[in-house]
Amino acid sequence: MTPSFSNLLSILDIESLGDDIFRGLSPASGWTRVFGGQVVGQALVAACRTVERRLPHSLHAYFILPGDPSIPIIYEVARLRDGGSFTTRRVSAMQKGAAIFSMIASFHVQEDSIFDHQATMPDVPPPDKVKRLDLAETMGEKMRSEMPNFIRRFFEADMPFEMRPTDLSRYVGKKVTDGRVHIWLKAARALPDDPALHQCALAFASDFSLLDAALARYGRTVFENSISAASLDHALWFHRPFRADEWLLYTQDSPNTHDGLGFSRGLIFRADGTLVASVAQEGSIRVRRPRPPAA
């Protein structure tokens, strides 16, 4: 049964086929390709289901081929290591006999340390003072009509996460001189009290808008038809406990774009300022070339 796009639990509820093989379905979102965060989240669920009494602390992944949302994704988990402190899993996402995604996730036992520091959360307006990202309010009809169809359908659907950027003007052409973008987000519905599930939910959300930060300095976004953007890899580190159904600040920047590639990184904080995760991603960013007129 096709999961609801607005129901994050149904998206992450992959089916076990036995022998560390799982099957995930894509929601009926109208996309022509599978959202990258969905594959990251489902792959992490698959890895977690082969590990006991340990939570993931990091994952490193590559997007190999675009996923087809009309057919199931098969996740094959390889148990690479079960050590005294760390557990390692490799997950391959398959469609039509080919790998579309590959990930290695590492799990760690909880331990005490005398070393403990973190970055400081930026001083931004709290979520109750910020409007949600709404295409109808944020962008004019002309801009919405010029967006790629799959992105417009994506944001017009009931979202599994509520997102509230602290500066909506950047989506209508404002250049962000320091390239820093801040977005409050949380799961649209309450989630069960399962720490691993909250990590998988955040893995899903961590792909939202991260590559878009590479265009903030230029007053451009990946929502434009003239921009072709695709995530190539994704890395995520979990630092401290959190709930994905409570407000989290996703602060992003892009230290480098060059040669058709954009590199973005992000820090994710609880509303109380606690750093809970770090993210990094590189993607292809190109300006579409106009098609030559028909002969």
mmCIF file of N, CA, C and O in Angstrom, residues 118-127 166 178 180-184 248-253 265-277:
data_model
loop_
_atom_site.group_PDB
_atom_site.id
_atom_site.type_symbol
_atom_site.label_atom_id
_atom_site.label_comp_id
_atom_site.label_asym_id
_atom_site.label_seq_id
_atom_site.Cartn_x
_atom_site.Cartn_y
_atom_site.Cartn_z
ATOM 1 N N GLN A 118 30.672 22.175 22.132
ATOM 2 C CA GLN A 118 29.827 22.261 20.950
ATOM 3 C C GLN A 118 29.829 23.680 20.407
ATOM 4 O O GLN A 118 30.201 24.630 21.099
ATOM 5 N N ALA A 119 29.411 23.824 19.151
ATOM 6 C CA ALA A 119 29.244 25.148 18.548
ATOM 7 C C ALA A 119 28.056 25.850 19.193
ATOM 8 O O ALA A 119 27.160 25.219 19.768
ATOM 9 N N THR A 120 28.056 27.174 19.085
ATOM 10 C CA THR A 120 26.970 27.982 19.641
ATOM 11 C C THR A 120 25.878 28.175 18.594
ATOM 12 O O THR A 120 26.168 28.467 17.435
ATOM 13 N N MET A 121 24.643 28.022 19.009
ATOM 14 C CA MET A 121 23.532 28.211 18.090
ATOM 15 C C MET A 121 23.435 29.673 17.679
ATOM 16 O O MET A 121 23.557 30.567 18.521
ATOM 17 N N PRO A 122 23.194 29.956 16.396
ATOM 18 C CA PRO A 122 23.027 31.349 15.957
ATOM 19 C C PRO A 122 21.841 32.014 16.639
ATOM 20 O O PRO A 122 20.879 31.357 17.036
ATOM 21 N N ASP A 123 21.921 33.327 16.759
ATOM 22 C CA ASP A 123 20.847 34.119 17.358
ATOM 23 C C ASP A 123 19.831 34.436 16.271
ATOM 24 O O ASP A 123 20.041 35.337 15.448
ATOM 25 N N VAL A 124 18.749 33.683 16.230
ATOM 26 C CA VAL A 124 17.718 33.856 15.206
ATOM 27 C C VAL A 124 16.359 33.946 15.881
ATOM 28 O O VAL A 124 16.197 33.536 17.036
ATOM 29 N N PRO A 125 15.344 34.463 15.190
ATOM 30 C CA PRO A 125 14.002 34.504 15.777
ATOM 31 C C PRO A 125 13.503 33.099 16.106
ATOM 32 O O PRO A 125 13.770 32.144 15.364
ATOM 33 N N PRO A 126 12.781 32.928 17.201
ATOM 34 C CA PRO A 126 12.246 31.612 17.554
ATOM 35 C C PRO A 126 11.176 31.185 16.553
ATOM 36 O O PRO A 126 10.627 32.013 15.811
ATOM 37 N N PRO A 127 10.843 29.894 16.516
ATOM 38 C CA PRO A 127 9.906 29.398 15.491
ATOM 39 C C PRO A 127 8.525 30.020 15.554
ATOM 40 O O PRO A 127 7.861 30.165 14.526
ATOM 41 N N THR A 166 13.961 31.442 8.513
ATOM 42 C CA THR A 166 13.968 32.704 9.240
ATOM 43 C C THR A 166 13.946 33.909 8.299
ATOM 44 O O THR A 166 13.671 35.021 8.745
ATOM 45 N N ASP A 178 26.522 36.456 3.360
ATOM 46 C CA ASP A 178 27.396 35.494 4.031
ATOM 47 C C ASP A 178 27.017 34.049 3.722
ATOM 48 O O ASP A 178 27.672 33.116 4.203
ATOM 49 N N ARG A 180 24.598 32.244 4.723
ATOM 50 C CA ARG A 180 24.056 31.454 5.832
ATOM 51 C C ARG A 180 22.522 31.448 5.793
ATOM 52 O O ARG A 180 21.901 32.491 5.650
ATOM 53 N N VAL A 181 21.967 30.261 5.909
ATOM 54 C CA VAL A 181 20.518 30.062 5.843
ATOM 55 C C VAL A 181 20.084 29.331 7.109
ATOM 56 O O VAL A 181 20.748 28.378 7.542
ATOM 57 N N HIS A 182 18.974 29.761 7.703
ATOM 58 C CA HIS A 182 18.493 29.150 8.944
ATOM 59 C C HIS A 182 17.035 28.733 8.764
ATOM 60 O O HIS A 182 16.201 29.548 8.357
ATOM 61 N N ILE A 183 16.728 27.482 9.103
ATOM 62 C CA ILE A 183 15.377 26.952 8.932
ATOM 63 C C ILE A 183 14.983 26.183 10.192
ATOM 64 O O ILE A 183 15.692 25.263 10.618
ATOM 65 N N TRP A 184 13.857 26.568 10.788
ATOM 66 C CA TRP A 184 13.272 25.774 11.861
ATOM 67 C C TRP A 184 12.466 24.639 11.237
ATOM 68 O O TRP A 184 11.743 24.851 10.261
ATOM 69 N N LEU A 248 13.597 22.080 15.744
ATOM 70 C CA LEU A 248 15.038 22.007 15.571
ATOM 71 C C LEU A 248 15.459 23.115 14.605
ATOM 72 O O LEU A 248 14.772 23.373 13.610
ATOM 73 N N LEU A 249 16.578 23.754 14.891
ATOM 74 C CA LEU A 249 17.099 24.788 13.993
ATOM 75 C C LEU A 249 18.156 24.173 13.093
ATOM 76 O O LEU A 249 19.172 23.665 13.576
ATOM 77 N N TYR A 250 17.921 24.234 11.788
ATOM 78 C CA TYR A 250 18.856 23.726 10.789
ATOM 79 C C TYR A 250 19.574 24.930 10.188
ATOM 80 O O TYR A 250 19.010 25.657 9.383
ATOM 81 N N THR A 251 20.804 25.183 10.631
ATOM 82 C CA THR A 251 21.558 26.318 10.130
ATOM 83 C C THR A 251 22.556 25.816 9.087
ATOM 84 O O THR A 251 23.279 24.848 9.321
ATOM 85 N N GLN A 252 22.585 26.454 7.921
ATOM 86 C CA GLN A 252 23.311 25.938 6.767
ATOM 87 C C GLN A 252 24.205 27.020 6.169
ATOM 88 O O GLN A 252 23.895 28.209 6.240
ATOM 89 N N ASP A 253 25.305 26.581 5.564
ATOM 90 C CA ASP A 253 26.111 27.481 4.763
ATOM 91 C C ASP A 253 26.824 26.669 3.685
ATOM 92 O O ASP A 253 26.755 25.435 3.680
ATOM 93 N N ARG A 265 27.041 22.574 4.126
ATOM 94 C CA ARG A 265 27.139 21.905 5.423
ATOM 95 C C ARG A 265 26.098 22.504 6.359
ATOM 96 O O ARG A 265 25.600 23.616 6.146
ATOM 97 N N GLY A 266 25.742 21.755 7.379
ATOM 98 C CA GLY A 266 24.707 22.222 8.284
ATOM 99 C C GLY A 266 24.937 21.770 9.712
ATOM 100 O O GLY A 266 25.575 20.734 9.955
ATOM 101 N N LEU A 267 24.443 22.563 10.649
ATOM 102 C CA LEU A 267 24.400 22.201 12.056
ATOM 103 C C LEU A 267 22.941 22.210 12.488
ATOM 104 O O LEU A 267 22.167 23.088 12.079
ATOM 105 N N ILE A 268 22.552 21.241 13.305
ATOM 106 C CA ILE A 268 21.162 21.132 13.746
ATOM 107 C C ILE A 268 21.128 21.221 15.267
ATOM 108 O O ILE A 268 21.806 20.455 15.968
ATOM 109 N N PHE A 269 20.338 22.184 15.769
ATOM 110 C CA PHE A 269 20.261 22.456 17.195
ATOM 111 C C PHE A 269 18.854 22.216 17.713
ATOM 112 O O PHE A 269 17.866 22.463 17.014
ATOM 113 N N ARG A 270 18.752 21.776 18.964
ATOM 114 C CA ARG A 270 17.484 21.842 19.666
ATOM 115 C C ARG A 270 17.172 23.297 19.962
ATOM 116 O O ARG A 270 18.056 24.160 19.957
ATOM 117 N N ALA A 271 15.919 23.582 20.276
ATOM 118 C CA ALA A 271 15.518 24.961 20.541
ATOM 119 C C ALA A 271 16.232 25.543 21.755
ATOM 120 O O ALA A 271 16.366 26.767 21.878
ATOM 121 N N ASP A 272 16.724 24.690 22.657
ATOM 122 C CA ASP A 272 17.441 25.180 23.839
ATOM 123 C C ASP A 272 18.919 25.445 23.563
ATOM 124 O O ASP A 272 19.677 25.781 24.473
ATOM 125 N N GLY A 273 19.347 25.297 22.293
ATOM 126 C CA GLY A 273 20.724 25.582 21.913
ATOM 127 C C GLY A 273 21.638 24.385 21.878
ATOM 128 O O GLY A 273 22.823 24.514 21.522
ATOM 129 N N THR A 274 21.145 23.200 22.205
ATOM 130 C CA THR A 274 21.970 21.994 22.198
ATOM 131 C C THR A 274 22.215 21.530 20.770
ATOM 132 O O THR A 274 21.278 21.346 19.993
ATOM 133 N N LEU A 275 23.493 21.325 20.427
ATOM 134 C CA LEU A 275 23.847 20.822 19.097
ATOM 135 C C LEU A 275 23.575 19.323 19.052
ATOM 136 O O LEU A 275 24.147 18.558 19.834
ATOM 137 N N VAL A 276 22.714 18.884 18.125
ATOM 138 C CA VAL A 276 22.332 17.468 18.078
ATOM 139 C C VAL A 276 22.875 16.739 16.858
ATOM 140 O O VAL A 276 22.998 15.508 16.878
ATOM 141 N N ALA A 277 23.226 17.466 15.785
ATOM 142 C CA ALA A 277 23.688 16.769 14.582
ATOM 143 C C ALA A 277 24.446 17.737 13.680
ATOM 144 O O ALA A 277 24.267 18.959 13.750
#
